[in-house]
Amino acid sequence: DTEVTQTPKHLVMGMTNKKSLKCEQHMGHRAMYWYKQKAKKPPELMFVYSYEKLSINESVPSRFSPECPNSSLLNLHLHALQPEDSALYLCASRPQVQGAYSGSPLHFGNGTRLTVT
Amino acid sequence: RKEVEQDPGPFNVPEGATVAFNCTYSNSASQSFFWYRQDCRKEPKLLMSVYSSGNEDGRFTAQLNRASQYISLLIRDSKLSDSATYLCVREAAGNKLTFGGGTRVLVKP
């Protein structure tokens, strides 16, 4: 069982579609993450939200648009994606503490497997 | 040089044997490190956090060597279920957590 819930588990979309990935956690974690993982590669950081504010954007193309509507929810809006964007999209959270380093590990959801046709 | 580097393997390990592998990092300001395991088509799962003094959890031992900028993971008495990809993660300032490329371990009967 995972305490971070991602929906949907699988998504197939065309290049002209608009879709959203959703992530929810109720552990009181105030740092939330989106990672992208291609086959046989490690997770690659996309975005980090800290206290519902975007704190890191790893130069992700604008066709990916993150949103953090409240402390429990994290969305990733998708528009005009390319076939090479097909990947496993992982949401993660962890406690946010004051100071430069948290020292807390990431808790991952099961991921959304996205296929762009 | 990549921020976090690992030997991709695979490490072919006889069941019951010991295997160890390292993860090197380039930023000496890195403070926290973690080991995750990932099974095929699954999400990464936390194996253990890595403390400066080293730590052990059952058959798994993690060490941090700040002088040489690497962390290590040792698995004793390997089980078939230990077959997985092991990912090291480095925490940098500002909530940034970066993964190494992963080390694949195959435990064989």
PDB file of N, CA and C in Angstrom, chain B:
ATOM      1  N   ARG B   1      31.030  15.973 -15.115  1.00  0.00           N
ATOM      2  CA  ARG B   1      30.742  14.820 -14.261  1.00  0.00           C
ATOM      3  C   ARG B   1      29.302  14.908 -13.752  1.00  0.00           C
ATOM      4  N   LYS B   2      28.588  13.764 -13.755  1.00  0.00           N
ATOM      5  CA  LYS B   2      27.229  13.740 -13.247  1.00  0.00           C
ATOM      6  C   LYS B   2      27.236  13.988 -11.741  1.00  0.00           C
ATOM      7  N   GLU B   3      26.106  14.543 -11.257  1.00  0.00           N
ATOM      8  CA  GLU B   3      26.007  14.832  -9.825  1.00  0.00           C
ATOM      9  C   GLU B   3      26.115  13.567  -8.980  1.00  0.00           C
ATOM     10  N   VAL B   4      25.471  12.514  -9.437  1.00  0.00           N
ATOM     11  CA  VAL B   4      25.424  11.256  -8.690  1.00  0.00           C
ATOM     12  C   VAL B   4      25.665  10.125  -9.689  1.00  0.00           C
ATOM     13  N   GLU B   5      26.674   9.299  -9.439  1.00  0.00           N
ATOM     14  CA  GLU B   5      27.023   8.245 -10.396  1.00  0.00           C
ATOM     15  C   GLU B   5      27.047   6.876  -9.741  1.00  0.00           C
ATOM     16  N   GLN B   6      26.560   5.896 -10.486  1.00  0.00           N
ATOM     17  CA  GLN B   6      26.571   4.519 -10.030  1.00  0.00           C
ATOM     18  C   GLN B   6      27.034   3.597 -11.143  1.00  0.00           C
ATOM     19  N   ASP B   7      27.638   2.491 -10.769  1.00  0.00           N
ATOM     20  CA  ASP B   7      27.962   1.420 -11.707  1.00  0.00           C
ATOM     21  C   ASP B   7      26.644   0.755 -12.103  1.00  0.00           C
ATOM     22  N   PRO B   8      26.314   0.746 -13.400  1.00  0.00           N
ATOM     23  CA  PRO B   8      24.997   0.212 -13.777  1.00  0.00           C
ATOM     24  C   PRO B   8      24.851  -1.300 -13.588  1.00  0.00           C
ATOM     25  N   GLY B   9      26.004  -2.024 -13.506  1.00  0.00           N
ATOM     26  CA  GLY B   9      25.945  -3.471 -13.379  1.00  0.00           C
ATOM     27  C   GLY B   9      25.621  -4.111 -14.721  1.00  0.00           C
ATOM     28  N   PRO B  10      24.973  -5.289 -14.756  1.00  0.00           N
ATOM     29  CA  PRO B  10      24.421  -5.945 -13.572  1.00  0.00           C
ATOM     30  C   PRO B  10      25.482  -6.667 -12.739  1.00  0.00           C
ATOM     31  N   PHE B  11      25.207  -6.728 -11.449  1.00  0.00           N
ATOM     32  CA  PHE B  11      25.993  -7.545 -10.538  1.00  0.00           C
ATOM     33  C   PHE B  11      25.260  -8.882 -10.424  1.00  0.00           C
ATOM     34  N   ASN B  12      25.889  -9.928 -10.938  1.00  0.00           N
ATOM     35  CA  ASN B  12      25.312 -11.270 -10.842  1.00  0.00           C
ATOM     36  C   ASN B  12      25.811 -11.921  -9.563  1.00  0.00           C
ATOM     37  N   VAL B  13      24.899 -12.213  -8.657  1.00  0.00           N
ATOM     38  CA  VAL B  13      25.269 -12.631  -7.301  1.00  0.00           C
ATOM     39  C   VAL B  13      24.681 -14.011  -7.007  1.00  0.00           C
ATOM     40  N   PRO B  14      25.503 -14.959  -6.588  1.00  0.00           N
ATOM     41  CA  PRO B  14      24.937 -16.252  -6.165  1.00  0.00           C
ATOM     42  C   PRO B  14      24.105 -16.076  -4.903  1.00  0.00           C
ATOM     43  N   GLU B  15      23.021 -16.787  -4.824  1.00  0.00           N
ATOM     44  CA  GLU B  15      22.184 -16.743  -3.623  1.00  0.00           C
ATOM     45  C   GLU B  15      23.036 -17.049  -2.388  1.00  0.00           C
ATOM     46  N   GLY B  16      22.871 -16.225  -1.349  1.00  0.00           N
ATOM     47  CA  GLY B  16      23.630 -16.428  -0.119  1.00  0.00           C
ATOM     48  C   GLY B  16      24.942 -15.660  -0.065  1.00  0.00           C
ATOM     49  N   ALA B  17      25.366 -15.105  -1.184  1.00  0.00           N
ATOM     50  CA  ALA B  17      26.633 -14.369  -1.221  1.00  0.00           C
ATOM     51  C   ALA B  17      26.426 -12.928  -0.758  1.00  0.00           C
ATOM     52  N   THR B  18      27.552 -12.220  -0.638  1.00  0.00           N
ATOM     53  CA  THR B  18      27.544 -10.800  -0.264  1.00  0.00           C
ATOM     54  C   THR B  18      27.891  -9.968  -1.491  1.00  0.00           C
ATOM     55  N   VAL B  19      27.206  -8.869  -1.639  1.00  0.00           N
ATOM     56  CA  VAL B  19      27.492  -7.955  -2.755  1.00  0.00           C
ATOM     57  C   VAL B  19      27.544  -6.543  -2.199  1.00  0.00           C
ATOM     58  N   ALA B  20      28.441  -5.749  -2.762  1.00  0.00           N
ATOM     59  CA  ALA B  20      28.556  -4.348  -2.342  1.00  0.00           C
ATOM     60  C   ALA B  20      28.804  -3.478  -3.559  1.00  0.00           C
ATOM     61  N   PHE B  21      28.268  -2.295  -3.523  1.00  0.00           N
ATOM     62  CA  PHE B  21      28.475  -1.358  -4.614  1.00  0.00           C
ATOM     63  C   PHE B  21      28.388   0.066  -4.074  1.00  0.00           C
ATOM     64  N   ASN B  22      28.967   0.980  -4.857  1.00  0.00           N
ATOM     65  CA  ASN B  22      29.096   2.365  -4.408  1.00  0.00           C
ATOM     66  C   ASN B  22      28.294   3.321  -5.272  1.00  0.00           C
ATOM     67  N   CYS B  23      28.184   4.527  -4.740  1.00  0.00           N
ATOM     68  CA  CYS B  23      27.578   5.640  -5.443  1.00  0.00           C
ATOM     69  C   CYS B  23      28.450   6.855  -5.152  1.00  0.00           C
ATOM     70  N   THR B  24      28.958   7.500  -6.189  1.00  0.00           N
ATOM     71  CA  THR B  24      29.802   8.675  -5.973  1.00  0.00           C
ATOM     72  C   THR B  24      29.014   9.948  -6.267  1.00  0.00           C
ATOM     73  N   TYR B  25      29.354  11.012  -5.562  1.00  0.00           N
ATOM     74  CA  TYR B  25      28.663  12.274  -5.774  1.00  0.00           C
ATOM     75  C   TYR B  25      29.675  13.389  -5.924  1.00  0.00           C
ATOM     76  N   SER B  26      29.260  14.442  -6.618  1.00  0.00           N
ATOM     77  CA  SER B  26      30.216  15.488  -6.970  1.00  0.00           C
ATOM     78  C   SER B  26      30.109  16.736  -6.111  1.00  0.00           C
ATOM     79  N   ASN B  27      29.010  16.924  -5.414  1.00  0.00           N
ATOM     80  CA  ASN B  27      28.801  18.149  -4.653  1.00  0.00           C
ATOM     81  C   ASN B  27      29.115  17.890  -3.185  1.00  0.00           C
ATOM     82  N   SER B  28      30.205  18.447  -2.709  1.00  0.00           N
ATOM     83  CA  SER B  28      30.626  18.171  -1.331  1.00  0.00           C
ATOM     84  C   SER B  28      29.666  18.769  -0.306  1.00  0.00           C
ATOM     85  N   ALA B  29      28.785  19.670  -0.755  1.00  0.00           N
ATOM     86  CA  ALA B  29      27.823  20.268   0.168  1.00  0.00           C
ATOM     87  C   ALA B  29      26.624  19.370   0.409  1.00  0.00           C
ATOM     88  N   SER B  30      26.560  18.246  -0.303  1.00  0.00           N
ATOM     89  CA  SER B  30      25.429  17.330  -0.125  1.00  0.00           C
ATOM     90  C   SER B  30      25.340  16.885   1.331  1.00  0.00           C
ATOM     91  N   GLN B  31      24.138  16.870   1.838  1.00  0.00           N
ATOM     92  CA  GLN B  31      23.977  16.571   3.259  1.00  0.00           C
ATOM     93  C   GLN B  31      23.385  15.203   3.548  1.00  0.00           C
ATOM     94  N   SER B  32      22.367  14.847   2.798  1.00  0.00           N
ATOM     95  CA  SER B  32      21.642  13.623   3.114  1.00  0.00           C
ATOM     96  C   SER B  32      21.634  12.696   1.917  1.00  0.00           C
ATOM     97  N   PHE B  33      21.639  11.403   2.235  1.00  0.00           N
ATOM     98  CA  PHE B  33      21.647  10.393   1.184  1.00  0.00           C
ATOM     99  C   PHE B  33      20.693   9.272   1.547  1.00  0.00           C
ATOM    100  N   PHE B  34      20.190   8.623   0.500  1.00  0.00           N
ATOM    101  CA  PHE B  34      19.238   7.534   0.699  1.00  0.00           C
ATOM    102  C   PHE B  34      19.525   6.443  -0.322  1.00  0.00           C
ATOM    103  N   TRP B  35      19.180   5.224   0.038  1.00  0.00           N
ATOM    104  CA  TRP B  35      19.159   4.116  -0.916  1.00  0.00           C
ATOM    105  C   TRP B  35      17.708   3.699  -1.136  1.00  0.00           C
ATOM    106  N   TYR B  36      17.327   3.583  -2.403  1.00  0.00           N
ATOM    107  CA  TYR B  36      16.021   3.068  -2.800  1.00  0.00           C
ATOM    108  C   TYR B  36      16.238   1.816  -3.628  1.00  0.00           C
ATOM    109  N   ARG B  37      15.235   0.926  -3.609  1.00  0.00           N
ATOM    110  CA  ARG B  37      15.238  -0.173  -4.558  1.00  0.00           C
ATOM    111  C   ARG B  37      14.026   0.005  -5.466  1.00  0.00           C
ATOM    112  N   GLN B  38      14.210  -0.409  -6.700  1.00  0.00           N
ATOM    113  CA  GLN B  38      13.117  -0.311  -7.654  1.00  0.00           C
ATOM    114  C   GLN B  38      13.003  -1.610  -8.427  1.00  0.00           C
ATOM    115  N   ASP B  39      11.825  -2.194  -8.386  1.00  0.00           N
ATOM    116  CA  ASP B  39      11.536  -3.370  -9.180  1.00  0.00           C
ATOM    117  C   ASP B  39      10.963  -2.930 -10.520  1.00  0.00           C
ATOM    118  N   CYS B  40      11.054  -3.825 -11.482  1.00  0.00           N
ATOM    119  CA  CYS B  40      10.663  -3.503 -12.849  1.00  0.00           C
ATOM    120  C   CYS B  40       9.229  -2.957 -12.903  1.00  0.00           C
ATOM    121  N   ARG B  41       9.060  -1.789 -13.484  1.00  0.00           N
ATOM    122  CA  ARG B  41       7.755  -1.174 -13.705  1.00  0.00           C
ATOM    123  C   ARG B  41       7.029  -0.799 -12.405  1.00  0.00           C
ATOM    124  N   LYS B  42       7.800  -0.652 -11.330  1.00  0.00           N
ATOM    125  CA  LYS B  42       7.224  -0.227 -10.054  1.00  0.00           C
ATOM    126  C   LYS B  42       7.867   1.087  -9.616  1.00  0.00           C
ATOM    127  N   GLU B  43       7.265   1.704  -8.593  1.00  0.00           N
ATOM    128  CA  GLU B  43       7.867   2.929  -8.084  1.00  0.00           C
ATOM    129  C   GLU B  43       9.063   2.614  -7.187  1.00  0.00           C
ATOM    130  N   PRO B  44       9.989   3.553  -7.012  1.00  0.00           N
ATOM    131  CA  PRO B  44      11.099   3.339  -6.066  1.00  0.00           C
ATOM    132  C   PRO B  44      10.559   3.231  -4.642  1.00  0.00           C
ATOM    133  N   LYS B  45      11.187   2.339  -3.869  1.00  0.00           N
ATOM    134  CA  LYS B  45      10.803   2.183  -2.466  1.00  0.00           C
ATOM    135  C   LYS B  45      12.035   2.413  -1.597  1.00  0.00           C
ATOM    136  N   LEU B  46      11.864   3.160  -0.519  1.00  0.00           N
ATOM    137  CA  LEU B  46      12.976   3.466   0.358  1.00  0.00           C
ATOM    138  C   LEU B  46      13.532   2.195   0.986  1.00  0.00           C
ATOM    139  N   LEU B  47      14.828   2.026   0.856  1.00  0.00           N
ATOM    140  CA  LEU B  47      15.519   0.912   1.502  1.00  0.00           C
ATOM    141  C   LEU B  47      16.081   1.385   2.844  1.00  0.00           C
ATOM    142  N   MET B  48      16.850   2.461   2.793  1.00  0.00           N
ATOM    143  CA  MET B  48      17.376   3.022   4.033  1.00  0.00           C
ATOM    144  C   MET B  48      17.945   4.405   3.795  1.00  0.00           C
ATOM    145  N   SER B  49      17.911   5.213   4.838  1.00  0.00           N
ATOM    146  CA  SER B  49      18.632   6.478   4.848  1.00  0.00           C
ATOM    147  C   SER B  49      20.080   6.170   5.210  1.00  0.00           C
ATOM    148  N   VAL B  50      20.984   7.045   4.816  1.00  0.00           N
ATOM    149  CA  VAL B  50      22.407   6.822   5.066  1.00  0.00           C
ATOM    150  C   VAL B  50      22.889   7.875   6.043  1.00  0.00           C
ATOM    151  N   TYR B  51      23.412   7.436   7.158  1.00  0.00           N
ATOM    152  CA  TYR B  51      23.882   8.360   8.181  1.00  0.00           C
ATOM    153  C   TYR B  51      25.401   8.408   8.164  1.00  0.00           C
ATOM    154  N   SER B  52      25.931   9.493   8.699  1.00  0.00           N
ATOM    155  CA  SER B  52      27.383   9.702   8.685  1.00  0.00           C
ATOM    156  C   SER B  52      28.137   8.578   9.374  1.00  0.00           C
ATOM    157  N   SER B  53      27.544   8.017  10.398  1.00  0.00           N
ATOM    158  CA  SER B  53      28.225   6.971  11.161  1.00  0.00           C
ATOM    159  C   SER B  53      28.022   5.598  10.536  1.00  0.00           C
ATOM    160  N   GLY B  54      27.282   5.552   9.441  1.00  0.00           N
ATOM    161  CA  GLY B  54      26.949   4.254   8.847  1.00  0.00           C
ATOM    162  C   GLY B  54      25.767   3.639   9.574  1.00  0.00           C
ATOM    163  N   ASN B  55      25.009   2.844   8.891  1.00  0.00           N
ATOM    164  CA  ASN B  55      23.871   2.214   9.544  1.00  0.00           C
ATOM    165  C   ASN B  55      23.553   0.872   8.899  1.00  0.00           C
ATOM    166  N   GLU B  56      22.918   0.068   9.705  1.00  0.00           N
ATOM    167  CA  GLU B  56      22.634  -1.310   9.309  1.00  0.00           C
ATOM    168  C   GLU B  56      21.159  -1.593   9.545  1.00  0.00           C
ATOM    169  N   ASP B  57      20.573  -2.334   8.616  1.00  0.00           N
ATOM    170  CA  ASP B  57      19.186  -2.742   8.761  1.00  0.00           C
ATOM    171  C   ASP B  57      19.094  -4.174   8.279  1.00  0.00           C
ATOM    172  N   GLY B  58      19.163  -5.085   9.206  1.00  0.00           N
ATOM    173  CA  GLY B  58      19.130  -6.499   8.840  1.00  0.00           C
ATOM    174  C   GLY B  58      20.337  -6.881   8.010  1.00  0.00           C
ATOM    175  N   ARG B  59      20.092  -7.343   6.794  1.00  0.00           N
ATOM    176  CA  ARG B  59      21.190  -7.783   5.925  1.00  0.00           C
ATOM    177  C   ARG B  59      21.820  -6.636   5.145  1.00  0.00           C
ATOM    178  N   PHE B  60      21.314  -5.447   5.310  1.00  0.00           N
ATOM    179  CA  PHE B  60      21.767  -4.296   4.539  1.00  0.00           C
ATOM    180  C   PHE B  60      22.575  -3.343   5.414  1.00  0.00           C
ATOM    181  N   THR B  61      23.729  -2.909   4.874  1.00  0.00           N
ATOM    182  CA  THR B  61      24.575  -1.945   5.570  1.00  0.00           C
ATOM    183  C   THR B  61      24.919  -0.820   4.620  1.00  0.00           C
ATOM    184  N   ALA B  62      24.710   0.404   5.073  1.00  0.00           N
ATOM    185  CA  ALA B  62      25.039   1.585   4.275  1.00  0.00           C
ATOM    186  C   ALA B  62      26.152   2.356   4.970  1.00  0.00           C
ATOM    187  N   GLN B  63      27.062   2.893   4.173  1.00  0.00           N
ATOM    188  CA  GLN B  63      28.166   3.698   4.700  1.00  0.00           C
ATOM    189  C   GLN B  63      28.264   4.978   3.895  1.00  0.00           C
ATOM    190  N   LEU B  64      28.719   6.031   4.566  1.00  0.00           N
ATOM    191  CA  LEU B  64      28.959   7.320   3.912  1.00  0.00           C
ATOM    192  C   LEU B  64      30.411   7.695   4.124  1.00  0.00           C
ATOM    193  N   ASN B  65      31.112   7.976   3.054  1.00  0.00           N
ATOM    194  CA  ASN B  65      32.497   8.422   3.122  1.00  0.00           C
ATOM    195  C   ASN B  65      32.569   9.824   2.523  1.00  0.00           C
ATOM    196  N   ARG B  66      32.523  10.817   3.403  1.00  0.00           N
ATOM    197  CA  ARG B  66      32.491  12.207   2.915  1.00  0.00           C
ATOM    198  C   ARG B  66      33.826  12.630   2.315  1.00  0.00           C
ATOM    199  N   ALA B  67      34.917  12.108   2.853  1.00  0.00           N
ATOM    200  CA  ALA B  67      36.236  12.505   2.343  1.00  0.00           C
ATOM    201  C   ALA B  67      36.397  12.107   0.881  1.00  0.00           C
ATOM    202  N   SER B  68      35.921  10.921   0.549  1.00  0.00           N
ATOM    203  CA  SER B  68      36.043  10.421  -0.826  1.00  0.00           C
ATOM    204  C   SER B  68      34.758  10.615  -1.626  1.00  0.00           C
ATOM    205  N   GLN B  69      33.742  11.184  -1.005  1.00  0.00           N
ATOM    206  CA  GLN B  69      32.480  11.519  -1.659  1.00  0.00           C
ATOM    207  C   GLN B  69      31.814  10.319  -2.298  1.00  0.00           C
ATOM    208  N   TYR B  70      31.572   9.295  -1.465  1.00  0.00           N
ATOM    209  CA  TYR B  70      30.781   8.195  -1.970  1.00  0.00           C
ATOM    210  C   TYR B  70      29.979   7.580  -0.818  1.00  0.00           C
ATOM    211  N   ILE B  71      28.889   6.916  -1.197  1.00  0.00           N
ATOM    212  CA  ILE B  71      28.154   6.087  -0.256  1.00  0.00           C
ATOM    213  C   ILE B  71      28.175   4.658  -0.784  1.00  0.00           C
ATOM    214  N   SER B  72      27.995   3.723   0.102  1.00  0.00           N
ATOM    215  CA  SER B  72      28.044   2.324  -0.297  1.00  0.00           C
ATOM    216  C   SER B  72      26.843   1.579   0.276  1.00  0.00           C
ATOM    217  N   LEU B  73      26.518   0.480  -0.380  1.00  0.00           N
ATOM    218  CA  LEU B  73      25.476  -0.427   0.109  1.00  0.00           C
ATOM    219  C   LEU B  73      26.024  -1.839   0.039  1.00  0.00           C
ATOM    220  N   LEU B  74      25.900  -2.551   1.132  1.00  0.00           N
ATOM    221  CA  LEU B  74      26.344  -3.942   1.198  1.00  0.00           C
ATOM    222  C   LEU B  74      25.136  -4.799   1.537  1.00  0.00           C
ATOM    223  N   ILE B  75      24.978  -5.869   0.793  1.00  0.00           N
ATOM    224  CA  ILE B  75      23.881  -6.814   1.036  1.00  0.00           C
ATOM    225  C   ILE B  75      24.509  -8.159   1.388  1.00  0.00           C
ATOM    226  N   ARG B  76      24.198  -8.648   2.569  1.00  0.00           N
ATOM    227  CA  ARG B  76      24.703  -9.953   3.005  1.00  0.00           C
ATOM    228  C   ARG B  76      23.656 -11.031   2.765  1.00  0.00           C
ATOM    229  N   ASP B  77      24.113 -12.269   2.643  1.00  0.00           N
ATOM    230  CA  ASP B  77      23.211 -13.418   2.520  1.00  0.00           C
ATOM    231  C   ASP B  77      22.108 -13.101   1.490  1.00  0.00           C
ATOM    232  N   SER B  78      22.514 -12.809   0.277  1.00  0.00           N
ATOM    233  CA  SER B  78      21.582 -12.355  -0.763  1.00  0.00           C
ATOM    234  C   SER B  78      20.447 -13.353  -0.988  1.00  0.00           C
ATOM    235  N   LYS B  79      19.258 -12.813  -1.140  1.00  0.00           N
ATOM    236  CA  LYS B  79      18.067 -13.602  -1.446  1.00  0.00           C
ATOM    237  C   LYS B  79      17.652 -13.341  -2.899  1.00  0.00           C
ATOM    238  N   LEU B  80      16.926 -14.290  -3.456  1.00  0.00           N
ATOM    239  CA  LEU B  80      16.430 -14.091  -4.820  1.00  0.00           C
ATOM    240  C   LEU B  80      15.602 -12.814  -4.905  1.00  0.00           C
ATOM    241  N   SER B  81      14.884 -12.501  -3.824  1.00  0.00           N
ATOM    242  CA  SER B  81      14.021 -11.308  -3.812  1.00  0.00           C
ATOM    243  C   SER B  81      14.804 -10.000  -3.742  1.00  0.00           C
ATOM    244  N   ASP B  82      16.121 -10.086  -3.558  1.00  0.00           N
ATOM    245  CA  ASP B  82      16.940  -8.869  -3.569  1.00  0.00           C
ATOM    246  C   ASP B  82      17.224  -8.393  -4.989  1.00  0.00           C
ATOM    247  N   SER B  83      16.881  -9.197  -5.973  1.00  0.00           N
ATOM    248  CA  SER B  83      17.082  -8.797  -7.368  1.00  0.00           C
ATOM    249  C   SER B  83      16.241  -7.560  -7.652  1.00  0.00           C
ATOM    250  N   ALA B  84      16.914  -6.490  -8.043  1.00  0.00           N
ATOM    251  CA  ALA B  84      16.246  -5.206  -8.249  1.00  0.00           C
ATOM    252  C   ALA B  84      17.284  -4.218  -8.744  1.00  0.00           C
ATOM    253  N   THR B  85      16.828  -3.013  -9.017  1.00  0.00           N
ATOM    254  CA  THR B  85      17.746  -1.909  -9.285  1.00  0.00           C
ATOM    255  C   THR B  85      17.839  -1.064  -8.024  1.00  0.00           C
ATOM    256  N   TYR B  86      19.059  -0.765  -7.602  1.00  0.00           N
ATOM    257  CA  TYR B  86      19.282   0.007  -6.391  1.00  0.00           C
ATOM    258  C   TYR B  86      19.711   1.416  -6.789  1.00  0.00           C
ATOM    259  N   LEU B  87      18.958   2.376  -6.303  1.00  0.00           N
ATOM    260  CA  LEU B  87      19.154   3.781  -6.671  1.00  0.00           C
ATOM    261  C   LEU B  87      19.646   4.561  -5.459  1.00  0.00           C
ATOM    262  N   CYS B  88      20.728   5.320  -5.643  1.00  0.00           N
ATOM    263  CA  CYS B  88      21.124   6.208  -4.563  1.00  0.00           C
ATOM    264  C   CYS B  88      20.561   7.595  -4.851  1.00  0.00           C
ATOM    265  N   VAL B  89      20.244   8.303  -3.809  1.00  0.00           N
ATOM    266  CA  VAL B  89      19.632   9.618  -3.913  1.00  0.00           C
ATOM    267  C   VAL B  89      20.391  10.582  -3.029  1.00  0.00           C
ATOM    268  N   ARG B  90      20.691  11.739  -3.584  1.00  0.00           N
ATOM    269  CA  ARG B  90      21.415  12.778  -2.866  1.00  0.00           C
ATOM    270  C   ARG B  90      20.502  13.966  -2.651  1.00  0.00           C
ATOM    271  N   GLU B  91      20.482  14.476  -1.419  1.00  0.00           N
ATOM    272  CA  GLU B  91      19.708  15.685  -1.145  1.00  0.00           C
ATOM    273  C   GLU B  91      20.628  16.889  -1.192  1.00  0.00           C
ATOM    274  N   ALA B  92      20.264  17.866  -2.025  1.00  0.00           N
ATOM    275  CA  ALA B  92      20.964  19.147  -2.056  1.00  0.00           C
ATOM    276  C   ALA B  92      20.072  20.194  -1.393  1.00  0.00           C
ATOM    277  N   ALA B  93      20.622  21.370  -1.177  1.00  0.00           N
ATOM    278  CA  ALA B  93      19.847  22.442  -0.547  1.00  0.00           C
ATOM    279  C   ALA B  93      18.638  22.793  -1.394  1.00  0.00           C
ATOM    280  N   GLY B  94      17.588  23.232  -0.732  1.00  0.00           N
ATOM    281  CA  GLY B  94      16.403  23.678  -1.456  1.00  0.00           C
ATOM    282  C   GLY B  94      15.509  22.561  -1.924  1.00  0.00           C
ATOM    283  N   ASN B  95      15.521  21.447  -1.211  1.00  0.00           N
ATOM    284  CA  ASN B  95      14.571  20.361  -1.504  1.00  0.00           C
ATOM    285  C   ASN B  95      14.881  19.572  -2.769  1.00  0.00           C
ATOM    286  N   LYS B  96      16.052  19.753  -3.334  1.00  0.00           N
ATOM    287  CA  LYS B  96      16.361  19.038  -4.570  1.00  0.00           C
ATOM    288  C   LYS B  96      16.939  17.664  -4.256  1.00  0.00           C
ATOM    289  N   LEU B  97      16.270  16.617  -4.711  1.00  0.00           N
ATOM    290  CA  LEU B  97      16.769  15.261  -4.531  1.00  0.00           C
ATOM    291  C   LEU B  97      17.048  14.655  -5.898  1.00  0.00           C
ATOM    292  N   THR B  98      18.291  14.219  -6.075  1.00  0.00           N
ATOM    293  CA  THR B  98      18.750  13.732  -7.377  1.00  0.00           C
ATOM    294  C   THR B  98      19.106  12.258  -7.289  1.00  0.00           C
ATOM    295  N   PHE B  99      18.666  11.512  -8.286  1.00  0.00           N
ATOM    296  CA  PHE B  99      18.928  10.075  -8.337  1.00  0.00           C
ATOM    297  C   PHE B  99      20.192   9.768  -9.128  1.00  0.00           C
ATOM    298  N   GLY B 100      20.917   8.749  -8.674  1.00  0.00           N
ATOM    299  CA  GLY B 100      21.954   8.160  -9.507  1.00  0.00           C
ATOM    300  C   GLY B 100      21.297   7.281 -10.559  1.00  0.00           C
ATOM    301  N   GLY B 101      22.113   6.783 -11.470  1.00  0.00           N
ATOM    302  CA  GLY B 101      21.597   5.998 -12.586  1.00  0.00           C
ATOM    303  C   GLY B 101      21.096   4.611 -12.213  1.00  0.00           C
ATOM    304  N   GLY B 102      21.429   4.164 -11.003  1.00  0.00           N
ATOM    305  CA  GLY B 102      20.964   2.855 -10.557  1.00  0.00           C
ATOM    306  C   GLY B 102      21.968   1.752 -10.808  1.00  0.00           C
ATOM    307  N   THR B 103      22.005   0.786  -9.915  1.00  0.00           N
ATOM    308  CA  THR B 103      22.831  -0.420 -10.050  1.00  0.00           C
ATOM    309  C   THR B 103      21.905  -1.624 -10.063  1.00  0.00           C
ATOM    310  N   ARG B 104      21.997  -2.413 -11.102  1.00  0.00           N
ATOM    311  CA  ARG B 104      21.137  -3.581 -11.228  1.00  0.00           C
ATOM    312  C   ARG B 104      21.805  -4.781 -10.565  1.00  0.00           C
ATOM    313  N   VAL B 105      21.058  -5.450  -9.713  1.00  0.00           N
ATOM    314  CA  VAL B 105      21.552  -6.635  -9.009  1.00  0.00           C
ATOM    315  C   VAL B 105      20.664  -7.822  -9.380  1.00  0.00           C
ATOM    316  N   LEU B 106      21.311  -8.910  -9.798  1.00  0.00           N
ATOM    317  CA  LEU B 106      20.589 -10.146 -10.130  1.00  0.00           C
ATOM    318  C   LEU B 106      21.104 -11.246  -9.226  1.00  0.00           C
ATOM    319  N   VAL B 107      20.257 -11.755  -8.364  1.00  0.00           N
ATOM    320  CA  VAL B 107      20.621 -12.852  -7.476  1.00  0.00           C
ATOM    321  C   VAL B 107      20.131 -14.142  -8.109  1.00  0.00           C
ATOM    322  N   LYS B 108      21.071 -15.089  -8.248  1.00  0.00           N
ATOM    323  CA  LYS B 108      20.736 -16.335  -8.950  1.00  0.00           C
ATOM    324  C   LYS B 108      20.896 -17.534  -8.030  1.00  0.00           C
ATOM    325  N   PRO B 109      20.054 -18.540  -8.251  1.00  0.00           N
ATOM    326  CA  PRO B 109      20.114 -19.736  -7.370  1.00  0.00           C
ATOM    327  C   PRO B 109      21.452 -20.450  -7.530  1.00  0.00           C
TER     328      PRO B 109
END
